[in-house]
Short mmCIF file of C-alpha atoms in Angstrom, two decimals:
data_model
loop_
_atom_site.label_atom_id
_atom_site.label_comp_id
_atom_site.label_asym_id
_atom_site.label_seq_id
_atom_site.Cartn_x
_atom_site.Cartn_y
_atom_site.Cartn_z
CA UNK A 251 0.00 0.00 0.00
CA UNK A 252 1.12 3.33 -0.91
CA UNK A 253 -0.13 6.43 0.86
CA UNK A 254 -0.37 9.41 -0.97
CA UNK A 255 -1.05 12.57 0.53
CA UNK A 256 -2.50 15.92 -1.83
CA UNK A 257 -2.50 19.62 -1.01
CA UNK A 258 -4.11 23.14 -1.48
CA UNK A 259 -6.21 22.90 -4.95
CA UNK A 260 -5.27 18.71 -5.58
CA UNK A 261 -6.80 18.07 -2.47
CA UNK A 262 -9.48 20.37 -2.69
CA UNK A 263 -10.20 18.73 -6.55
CA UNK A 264 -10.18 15.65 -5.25
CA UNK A 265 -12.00 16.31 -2.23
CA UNK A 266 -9.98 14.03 0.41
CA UNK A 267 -6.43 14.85 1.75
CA UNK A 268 -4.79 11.26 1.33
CA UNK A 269 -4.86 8.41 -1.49
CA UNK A 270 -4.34 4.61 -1.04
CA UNK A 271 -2.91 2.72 -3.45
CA UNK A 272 -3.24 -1.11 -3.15
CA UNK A 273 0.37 -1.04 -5.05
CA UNK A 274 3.92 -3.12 -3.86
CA UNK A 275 6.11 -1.07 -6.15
CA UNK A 276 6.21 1.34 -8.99
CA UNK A 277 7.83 4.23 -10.14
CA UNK A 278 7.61 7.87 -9.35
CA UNK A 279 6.70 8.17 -13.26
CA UNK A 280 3.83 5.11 -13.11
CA UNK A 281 2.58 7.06 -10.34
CA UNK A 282 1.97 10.22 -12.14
CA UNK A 283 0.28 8.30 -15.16
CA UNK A 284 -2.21 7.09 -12.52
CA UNK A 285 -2.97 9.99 -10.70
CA UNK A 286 -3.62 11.46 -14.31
CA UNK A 287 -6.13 8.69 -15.58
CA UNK A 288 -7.69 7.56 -12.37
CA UNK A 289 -8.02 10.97 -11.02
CA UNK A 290 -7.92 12.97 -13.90
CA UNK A 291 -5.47 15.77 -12.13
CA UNK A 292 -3.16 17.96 -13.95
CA UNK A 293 0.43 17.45 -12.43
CA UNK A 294 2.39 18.35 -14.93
CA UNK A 295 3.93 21.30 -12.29
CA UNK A 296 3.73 18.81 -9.70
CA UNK A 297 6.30 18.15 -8.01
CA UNK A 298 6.62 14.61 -6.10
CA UNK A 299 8.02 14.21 -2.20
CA UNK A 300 8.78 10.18 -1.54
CA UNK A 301 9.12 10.26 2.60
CA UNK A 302 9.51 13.75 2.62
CA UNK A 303 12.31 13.88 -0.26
CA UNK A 304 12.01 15.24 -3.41
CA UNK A 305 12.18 12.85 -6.02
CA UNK A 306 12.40 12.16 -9.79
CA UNK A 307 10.34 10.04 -12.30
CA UNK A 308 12.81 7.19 -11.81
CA UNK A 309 12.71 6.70 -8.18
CA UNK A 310 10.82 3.59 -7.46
CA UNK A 311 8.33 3.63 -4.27
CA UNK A 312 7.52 0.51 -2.47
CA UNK A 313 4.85 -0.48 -0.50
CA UNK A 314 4.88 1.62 2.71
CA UNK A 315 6.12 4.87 1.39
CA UNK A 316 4.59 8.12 2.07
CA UNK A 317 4.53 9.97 -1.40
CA UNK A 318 3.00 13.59 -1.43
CA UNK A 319 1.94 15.50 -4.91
CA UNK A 320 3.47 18.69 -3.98
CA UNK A 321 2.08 21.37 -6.45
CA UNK A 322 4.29 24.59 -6.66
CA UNK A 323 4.48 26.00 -3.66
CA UNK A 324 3.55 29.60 -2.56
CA UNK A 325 4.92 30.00 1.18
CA UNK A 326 7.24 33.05 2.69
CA UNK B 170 14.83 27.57 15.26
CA UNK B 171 12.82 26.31 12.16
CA UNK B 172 9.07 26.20 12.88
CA UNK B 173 5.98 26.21 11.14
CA UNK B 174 3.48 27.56 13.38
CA UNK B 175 -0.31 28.30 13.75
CA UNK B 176 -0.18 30.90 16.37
CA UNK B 177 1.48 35.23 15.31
CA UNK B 178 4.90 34.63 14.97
CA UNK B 179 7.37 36.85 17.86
CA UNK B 180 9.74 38.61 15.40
CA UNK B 181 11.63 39.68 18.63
CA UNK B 182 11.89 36.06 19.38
CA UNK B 183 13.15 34.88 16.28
CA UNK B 184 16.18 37.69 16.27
CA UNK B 185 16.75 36.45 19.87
CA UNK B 186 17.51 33.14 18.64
CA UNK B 187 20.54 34.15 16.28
CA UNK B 188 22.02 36.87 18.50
CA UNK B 189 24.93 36.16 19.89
CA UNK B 190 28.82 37.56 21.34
CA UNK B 191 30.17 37.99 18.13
CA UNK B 192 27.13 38.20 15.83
CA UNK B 193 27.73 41.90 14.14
CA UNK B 194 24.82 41.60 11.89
CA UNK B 195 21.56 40.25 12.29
CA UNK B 196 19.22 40.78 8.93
CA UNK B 197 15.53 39.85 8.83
CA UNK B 198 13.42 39.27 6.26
CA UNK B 199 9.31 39.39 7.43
CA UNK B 200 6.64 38.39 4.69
CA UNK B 201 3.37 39.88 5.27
CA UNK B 202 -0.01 39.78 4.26
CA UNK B 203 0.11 42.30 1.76
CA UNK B 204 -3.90 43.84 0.70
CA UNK B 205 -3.32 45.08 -2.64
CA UNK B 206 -1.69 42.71 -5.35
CA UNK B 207 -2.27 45.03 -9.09
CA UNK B 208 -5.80 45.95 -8.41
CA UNK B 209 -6.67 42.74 -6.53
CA UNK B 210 -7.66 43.53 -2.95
CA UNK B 211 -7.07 40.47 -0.26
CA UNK B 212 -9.30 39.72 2.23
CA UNK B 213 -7.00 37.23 3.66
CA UNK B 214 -5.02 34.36 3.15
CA UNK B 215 -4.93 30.77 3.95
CA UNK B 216 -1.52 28.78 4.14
CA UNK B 217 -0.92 25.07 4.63
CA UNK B 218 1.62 23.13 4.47
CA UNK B 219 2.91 19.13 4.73
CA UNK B 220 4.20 19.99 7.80
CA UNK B 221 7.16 17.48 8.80
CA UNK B 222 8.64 18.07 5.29
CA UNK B 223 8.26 21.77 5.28
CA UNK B 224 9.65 22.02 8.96
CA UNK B 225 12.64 19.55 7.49
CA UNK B 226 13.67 21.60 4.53
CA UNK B 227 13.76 24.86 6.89
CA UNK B 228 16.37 23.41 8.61
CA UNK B 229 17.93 21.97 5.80
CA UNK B 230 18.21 25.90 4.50
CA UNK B 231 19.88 26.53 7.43
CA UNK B 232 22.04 23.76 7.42
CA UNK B 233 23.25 25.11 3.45
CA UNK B 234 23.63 28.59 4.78
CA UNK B 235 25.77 27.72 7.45
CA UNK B 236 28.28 25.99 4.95
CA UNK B 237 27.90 28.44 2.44
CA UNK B 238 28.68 31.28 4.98
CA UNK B 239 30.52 30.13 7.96
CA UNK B 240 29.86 31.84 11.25
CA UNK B 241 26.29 32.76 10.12
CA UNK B 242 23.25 31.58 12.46
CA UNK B 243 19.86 31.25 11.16
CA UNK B 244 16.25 31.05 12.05
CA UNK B 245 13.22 30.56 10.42
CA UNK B 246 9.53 30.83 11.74
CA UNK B 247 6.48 30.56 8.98
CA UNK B 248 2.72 31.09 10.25
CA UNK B 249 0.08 29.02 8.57
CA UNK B 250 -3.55 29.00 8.98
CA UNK B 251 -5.62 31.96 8.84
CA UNK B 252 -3.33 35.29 7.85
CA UNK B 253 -5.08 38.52 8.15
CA UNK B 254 -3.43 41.93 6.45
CA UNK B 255 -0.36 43.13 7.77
CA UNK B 256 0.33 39.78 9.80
CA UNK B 257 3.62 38.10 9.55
CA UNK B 258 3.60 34.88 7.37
CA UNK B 259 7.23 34.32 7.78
CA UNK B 260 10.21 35.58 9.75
CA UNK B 261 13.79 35.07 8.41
CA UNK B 262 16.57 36.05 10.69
CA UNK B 263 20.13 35.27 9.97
CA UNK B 264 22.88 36.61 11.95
CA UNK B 265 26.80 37.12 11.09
CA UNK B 266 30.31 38.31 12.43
CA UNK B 267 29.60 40.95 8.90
CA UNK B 268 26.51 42.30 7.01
CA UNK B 269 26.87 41.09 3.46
CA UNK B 270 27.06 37.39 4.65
CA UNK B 271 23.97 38.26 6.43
CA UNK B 272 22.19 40.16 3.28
CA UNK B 273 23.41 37.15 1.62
CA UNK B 274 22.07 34.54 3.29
CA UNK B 275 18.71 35.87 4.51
CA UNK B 276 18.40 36.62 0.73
CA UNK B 277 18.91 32.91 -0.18
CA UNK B 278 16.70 31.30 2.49
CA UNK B 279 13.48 33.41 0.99
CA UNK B 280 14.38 32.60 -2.22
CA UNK B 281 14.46 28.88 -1.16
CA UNK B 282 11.45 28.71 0.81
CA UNK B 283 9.43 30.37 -2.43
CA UNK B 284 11.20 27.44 -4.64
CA UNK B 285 11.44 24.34 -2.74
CA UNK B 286 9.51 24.02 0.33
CA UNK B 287 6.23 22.62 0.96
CA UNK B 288 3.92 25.41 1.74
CA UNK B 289 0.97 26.91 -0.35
CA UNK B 290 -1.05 30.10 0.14
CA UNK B 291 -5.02 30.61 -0.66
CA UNK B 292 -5.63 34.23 -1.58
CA UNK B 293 -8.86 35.07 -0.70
CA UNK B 294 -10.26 38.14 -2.67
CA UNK B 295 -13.15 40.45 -2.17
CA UNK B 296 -15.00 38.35 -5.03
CA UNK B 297 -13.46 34.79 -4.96
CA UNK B 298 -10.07 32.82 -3.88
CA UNK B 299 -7.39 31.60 -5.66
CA UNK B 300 -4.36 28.95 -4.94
CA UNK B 301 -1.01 30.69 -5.39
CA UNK B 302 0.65 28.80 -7.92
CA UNK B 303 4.24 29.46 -7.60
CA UNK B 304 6.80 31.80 -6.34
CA UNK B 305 6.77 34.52 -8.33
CA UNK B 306 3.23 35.15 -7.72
CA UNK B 307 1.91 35.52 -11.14
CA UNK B 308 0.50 32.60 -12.09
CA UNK B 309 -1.93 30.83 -10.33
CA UNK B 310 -3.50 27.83 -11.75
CA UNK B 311 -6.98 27.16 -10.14
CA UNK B 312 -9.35 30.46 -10.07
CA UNK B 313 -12.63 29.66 -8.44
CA UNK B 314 -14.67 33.11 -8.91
CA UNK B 315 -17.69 32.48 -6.78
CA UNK C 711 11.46 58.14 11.90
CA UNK C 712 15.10 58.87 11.63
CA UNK C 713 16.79 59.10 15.53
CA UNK C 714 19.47 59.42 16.95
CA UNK C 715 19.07 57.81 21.24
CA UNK C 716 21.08 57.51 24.04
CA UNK C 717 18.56 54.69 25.56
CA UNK C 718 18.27 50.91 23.88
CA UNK C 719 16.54 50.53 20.75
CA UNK C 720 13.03 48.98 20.70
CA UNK C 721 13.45 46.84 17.87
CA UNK C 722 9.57 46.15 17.14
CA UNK C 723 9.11 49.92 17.40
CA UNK C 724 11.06 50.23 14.29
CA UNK C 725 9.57 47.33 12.91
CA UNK C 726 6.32 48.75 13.33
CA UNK C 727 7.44 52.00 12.34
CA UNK C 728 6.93 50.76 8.41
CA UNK C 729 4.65 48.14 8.20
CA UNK C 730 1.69 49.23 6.52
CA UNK C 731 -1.29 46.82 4.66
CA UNK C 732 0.88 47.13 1.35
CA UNK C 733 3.58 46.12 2.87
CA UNK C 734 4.54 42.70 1.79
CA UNK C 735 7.99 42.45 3.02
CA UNK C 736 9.93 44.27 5.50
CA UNK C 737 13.66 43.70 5.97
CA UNK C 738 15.43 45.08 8.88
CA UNK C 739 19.23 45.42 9.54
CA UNK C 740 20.61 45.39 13.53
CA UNK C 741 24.02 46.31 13.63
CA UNK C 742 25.38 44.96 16.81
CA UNK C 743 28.55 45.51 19.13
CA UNK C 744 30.88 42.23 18.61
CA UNK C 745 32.84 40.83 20.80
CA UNK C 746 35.94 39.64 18.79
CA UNK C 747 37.41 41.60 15.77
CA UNK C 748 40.03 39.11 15.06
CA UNK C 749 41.63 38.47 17.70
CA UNK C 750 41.40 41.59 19.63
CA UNK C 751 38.57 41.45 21.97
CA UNK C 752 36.13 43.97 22.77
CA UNK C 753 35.41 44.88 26.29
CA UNK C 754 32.45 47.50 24.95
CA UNK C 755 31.90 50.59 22.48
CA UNK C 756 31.09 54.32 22.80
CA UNK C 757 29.54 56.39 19.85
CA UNK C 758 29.69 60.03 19.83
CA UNK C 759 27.46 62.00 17.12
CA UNK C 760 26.89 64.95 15.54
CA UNK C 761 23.55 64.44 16.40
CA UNK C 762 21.51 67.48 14.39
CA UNK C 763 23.53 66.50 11.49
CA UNK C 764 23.51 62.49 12.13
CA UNK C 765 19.74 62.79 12.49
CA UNK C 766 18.78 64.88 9.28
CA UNK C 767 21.52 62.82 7.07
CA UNK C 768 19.66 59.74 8.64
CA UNK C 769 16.09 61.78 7.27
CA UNK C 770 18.22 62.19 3.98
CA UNK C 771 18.64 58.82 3.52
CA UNK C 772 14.93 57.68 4.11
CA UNK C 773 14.61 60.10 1.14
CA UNK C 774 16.94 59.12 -1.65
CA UNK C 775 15.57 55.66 -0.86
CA UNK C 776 12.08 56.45 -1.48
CA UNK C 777 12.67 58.10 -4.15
CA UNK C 778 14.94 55.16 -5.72
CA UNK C 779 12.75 52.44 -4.49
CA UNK C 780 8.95 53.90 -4.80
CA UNK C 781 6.35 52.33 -2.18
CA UNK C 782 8.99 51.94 0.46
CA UNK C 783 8.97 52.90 3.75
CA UNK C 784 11.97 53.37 5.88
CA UNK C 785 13.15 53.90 9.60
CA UNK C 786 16.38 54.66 10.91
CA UNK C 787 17.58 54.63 14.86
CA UNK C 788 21.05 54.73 15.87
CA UNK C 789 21.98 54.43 18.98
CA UNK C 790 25.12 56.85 21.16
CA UNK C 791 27.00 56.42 24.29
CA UNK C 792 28.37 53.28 25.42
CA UNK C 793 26.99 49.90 24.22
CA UNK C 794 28.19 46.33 25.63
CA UNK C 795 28.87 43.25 23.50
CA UNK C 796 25.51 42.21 21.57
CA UNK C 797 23.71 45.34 21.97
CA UNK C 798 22.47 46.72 18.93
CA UNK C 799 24.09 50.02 17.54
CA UNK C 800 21.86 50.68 14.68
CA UNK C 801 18.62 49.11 13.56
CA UNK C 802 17.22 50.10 9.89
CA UNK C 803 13.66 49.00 8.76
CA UNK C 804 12.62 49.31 5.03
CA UNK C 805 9.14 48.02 4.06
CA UNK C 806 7.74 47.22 0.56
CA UNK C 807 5.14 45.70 -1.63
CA UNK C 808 7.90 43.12 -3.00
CA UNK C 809 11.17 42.27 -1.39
CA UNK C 810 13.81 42.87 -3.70
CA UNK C 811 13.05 46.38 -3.15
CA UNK C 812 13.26 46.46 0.80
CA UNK C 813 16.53 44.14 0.28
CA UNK C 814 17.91 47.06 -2.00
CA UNK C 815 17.11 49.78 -0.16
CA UNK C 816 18.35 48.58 3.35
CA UNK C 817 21.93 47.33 2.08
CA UNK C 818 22.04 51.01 0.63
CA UNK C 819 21.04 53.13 3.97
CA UNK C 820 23.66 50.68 6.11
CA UNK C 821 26.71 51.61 2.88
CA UNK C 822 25.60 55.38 3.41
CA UNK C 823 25.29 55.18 7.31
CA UNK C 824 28.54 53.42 7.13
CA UNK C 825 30.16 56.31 5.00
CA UNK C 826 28.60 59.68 5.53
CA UNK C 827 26.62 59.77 8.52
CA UNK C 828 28.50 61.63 11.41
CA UNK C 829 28.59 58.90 14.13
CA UNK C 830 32.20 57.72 15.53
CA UNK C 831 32.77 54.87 17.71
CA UNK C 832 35.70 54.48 20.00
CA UNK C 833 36.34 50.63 20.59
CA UNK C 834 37.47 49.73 24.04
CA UNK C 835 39.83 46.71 24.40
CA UNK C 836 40.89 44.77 26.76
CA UNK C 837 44.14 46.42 26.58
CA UNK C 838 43.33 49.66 25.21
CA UNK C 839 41.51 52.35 23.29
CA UNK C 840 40.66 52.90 19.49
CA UNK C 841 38.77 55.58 17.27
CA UNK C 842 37.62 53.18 14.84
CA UNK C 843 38.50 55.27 11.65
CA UNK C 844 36.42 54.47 7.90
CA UNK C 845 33.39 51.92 7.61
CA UNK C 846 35.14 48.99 6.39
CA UNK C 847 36.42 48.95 10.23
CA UNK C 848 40.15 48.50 8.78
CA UNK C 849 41.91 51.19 9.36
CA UNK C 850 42.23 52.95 12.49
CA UNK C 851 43.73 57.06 13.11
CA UNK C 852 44.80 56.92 16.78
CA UNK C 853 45.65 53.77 18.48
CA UNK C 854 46.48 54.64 22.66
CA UNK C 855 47.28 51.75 23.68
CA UNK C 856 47.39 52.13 27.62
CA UNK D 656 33.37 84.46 14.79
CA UNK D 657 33.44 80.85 13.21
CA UNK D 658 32.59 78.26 15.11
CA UNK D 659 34.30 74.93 14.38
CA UNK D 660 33.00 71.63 16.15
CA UNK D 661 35.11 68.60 16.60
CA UNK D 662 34.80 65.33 17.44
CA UNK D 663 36.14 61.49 18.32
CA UNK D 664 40.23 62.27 18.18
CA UNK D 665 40.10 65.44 16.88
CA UNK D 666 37.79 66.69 20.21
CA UNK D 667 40.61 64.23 22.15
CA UNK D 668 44.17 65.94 20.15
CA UNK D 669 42.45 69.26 20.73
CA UNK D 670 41.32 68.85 24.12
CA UNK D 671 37.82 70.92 23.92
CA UNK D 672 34.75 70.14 21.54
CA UNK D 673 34.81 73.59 19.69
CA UNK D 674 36.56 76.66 18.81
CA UNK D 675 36.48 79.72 18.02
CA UNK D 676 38.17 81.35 14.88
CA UNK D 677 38.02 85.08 14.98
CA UNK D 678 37.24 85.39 11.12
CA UNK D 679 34.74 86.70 9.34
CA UNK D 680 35.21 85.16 5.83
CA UNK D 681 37.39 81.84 4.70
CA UNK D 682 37.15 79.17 2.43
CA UNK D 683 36.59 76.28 3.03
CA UNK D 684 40.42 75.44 2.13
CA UNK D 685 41.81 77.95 4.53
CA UNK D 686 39.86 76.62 7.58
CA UNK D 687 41.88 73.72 6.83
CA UNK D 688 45.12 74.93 6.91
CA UNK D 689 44.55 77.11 10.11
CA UNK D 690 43.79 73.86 11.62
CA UNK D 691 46.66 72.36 10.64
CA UNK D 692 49.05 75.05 11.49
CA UNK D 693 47.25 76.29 14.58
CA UNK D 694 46.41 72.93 16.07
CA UNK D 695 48.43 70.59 14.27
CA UNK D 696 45.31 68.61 13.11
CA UNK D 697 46.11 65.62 10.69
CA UNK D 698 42.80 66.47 8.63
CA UNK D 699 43.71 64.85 4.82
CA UNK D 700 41.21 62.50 5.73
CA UNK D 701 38.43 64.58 7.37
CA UNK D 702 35.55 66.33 5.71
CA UNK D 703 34.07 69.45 6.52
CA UNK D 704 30.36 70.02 7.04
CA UNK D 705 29.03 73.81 7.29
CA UNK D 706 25.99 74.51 8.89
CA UNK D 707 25.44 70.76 8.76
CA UNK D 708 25.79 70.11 4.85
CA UNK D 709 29.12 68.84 3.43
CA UNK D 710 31.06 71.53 2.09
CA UNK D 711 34.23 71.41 -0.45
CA UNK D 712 37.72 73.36 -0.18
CA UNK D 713 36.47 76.61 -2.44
CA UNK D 714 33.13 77.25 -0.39
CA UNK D 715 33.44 79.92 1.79
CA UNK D 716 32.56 79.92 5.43
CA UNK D 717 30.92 83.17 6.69
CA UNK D 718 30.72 84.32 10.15
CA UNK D 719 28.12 82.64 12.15
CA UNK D 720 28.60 79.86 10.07
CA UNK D 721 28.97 76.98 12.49
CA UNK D 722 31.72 74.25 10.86
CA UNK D 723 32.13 70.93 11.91
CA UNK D 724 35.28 68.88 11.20
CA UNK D 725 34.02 65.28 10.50
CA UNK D 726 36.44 62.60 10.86
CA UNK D 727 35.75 59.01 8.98
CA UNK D 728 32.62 57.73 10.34
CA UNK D 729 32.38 54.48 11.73
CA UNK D 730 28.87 54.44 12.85
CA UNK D 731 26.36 51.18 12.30
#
């Protein structure tokens, strides 16, 4: 299982602040694709936070991870 | 001292933290809540953030700044929640043996925090509210008029 | 407000000085008293004035800045008289709708404090007495060493 | 009557914090030199203010101008 957490207008769009996915293993990439067709968000400026890392469509998250969609930020 | 917090932020607090004997220079850096953005007028502003990484990266700033400029001490405190006008949203307070390492450095941790980490601001306007989409505060990329 | 005080400087005063609901940054500059200048150590510091010049030079200031950085707001306090280690000598304020700007115009009013503004400051050492004698705190006039 | 204030060393060397020159017209230039002869001032580096504005070597100092010898400043 894969946790995946949204913020600001991701979460709002989909209208809950977390995601399970009933997935072992995949890649940062695979993970975009699905968020795109099961979810239909646009993450194209997204950035993507494996256990509180940034991370690149390579990386590989296993089951267990904490992955967060991380839209561009707007703090300070 | 890196904190994200939901309660004002002390700015005298926040200098307290980096002065010390031989600090000659302390520079801050306060965001606030500005009202007018072109003819836009805020109302107020909601932040969030995912917290543990935000409150990581801060420190990781600080951790950069000290090897980028030795002898420099830093602190960083960012509100969110709730911001009314004028409020403090985030308090930057890097402190030095000499000014331009301070200017330097205080510089470079707001620039960071606007790139990298994990906070997001909801403008709310006298007729709707809008995500803030990136750093530079000119695009934003949801627009719910009401 | 542009003063010159004998007593210690309220820092949020200043602060509050130039924060104003278009404000959305405010940087502020503390010049401190530091212990060690390399590796003669400081025991404290006394600043003499020429205060009805020092304070309308400070005004001056304020002025070329707002007039180089529109929307800016600026306060100036320098402290006289003697100041122990850490204290804080000088504390500038500029406020602004956008940060570069308040950056800017604070690293300018320090570099003309620093060269025009009639303040002096006499360094007392552990082992002796010093006018300090130019801003870049290099070169000293007198040296009486006791 | 000129008055001429002094400060940090200069106030020390001369041992009061103003005089007065019996003049009632100089330049700028030969305030500087009466210091110098007169008091034995090392001025090369100091700047002169007159009636609290910077002045330069040809301006002329009237009497009941008040003239202030400004060492470097270290203030900040």
């Amino acid at each position: 299982m894969i946790q995946v957490l949204l913020f600001a207008h991701l979460r709002e769009q989909v209208g809950q602040d977390e995601l399970a996915i009933p997935e072992n293993q995949m890649t940062v990439a695979e993970l975009r694709t699905l968020m795109v067709h099961q979810y239909a968000l646009h993450i194209q400026d997204v950035m993507v936070a494996v256990n509180e890392a940034y991370a690149v469509d390579t990386d590989v998250i296993y089951d267990g991870d904490t992955v967060a969609l991380i839209p561009p930020v707007s703090g300070g | 001292m890196f904190e994200i917090v939901t309660a004002p932020i002390s700015i005298g607090k926040v200098i307290e933290e980096v002065g010390h004997r031989n600090a000659g220079a302390i520079v801050t850096f306060i965001g606030t809540v500005r009202e007018m953005t072109g003819d836009k007028k805020t109302i107020y502003l909601a932040y969030e953030a995912y917290e543990p990484m935000a409150r990581a990266m801060l420190a990781e700033i600080g951790q950069q700044i000290k090897k980028q400029w030795p002898g420099t001490i830093t602190a960083i405190v960012h509100r969110i929640g709730r911001l009314d006008i004028g409020e403090a949203a985030v308090v930057i307070a890097v402190s030095s043996p000499h000014r331009q390492d301070a200017y330097a450095a205080n510089r470079y941790a707001i620039e960071r925090i606007k790139k990298l980490v994990p906070i997001w601001k909801k403008e709310h306007w006298a007729h709707g509210e809008t995500w803030i989409g990136n750093q530079q505060e000119s695009v934003s990329y949801t627009n719910k008029d009401i």
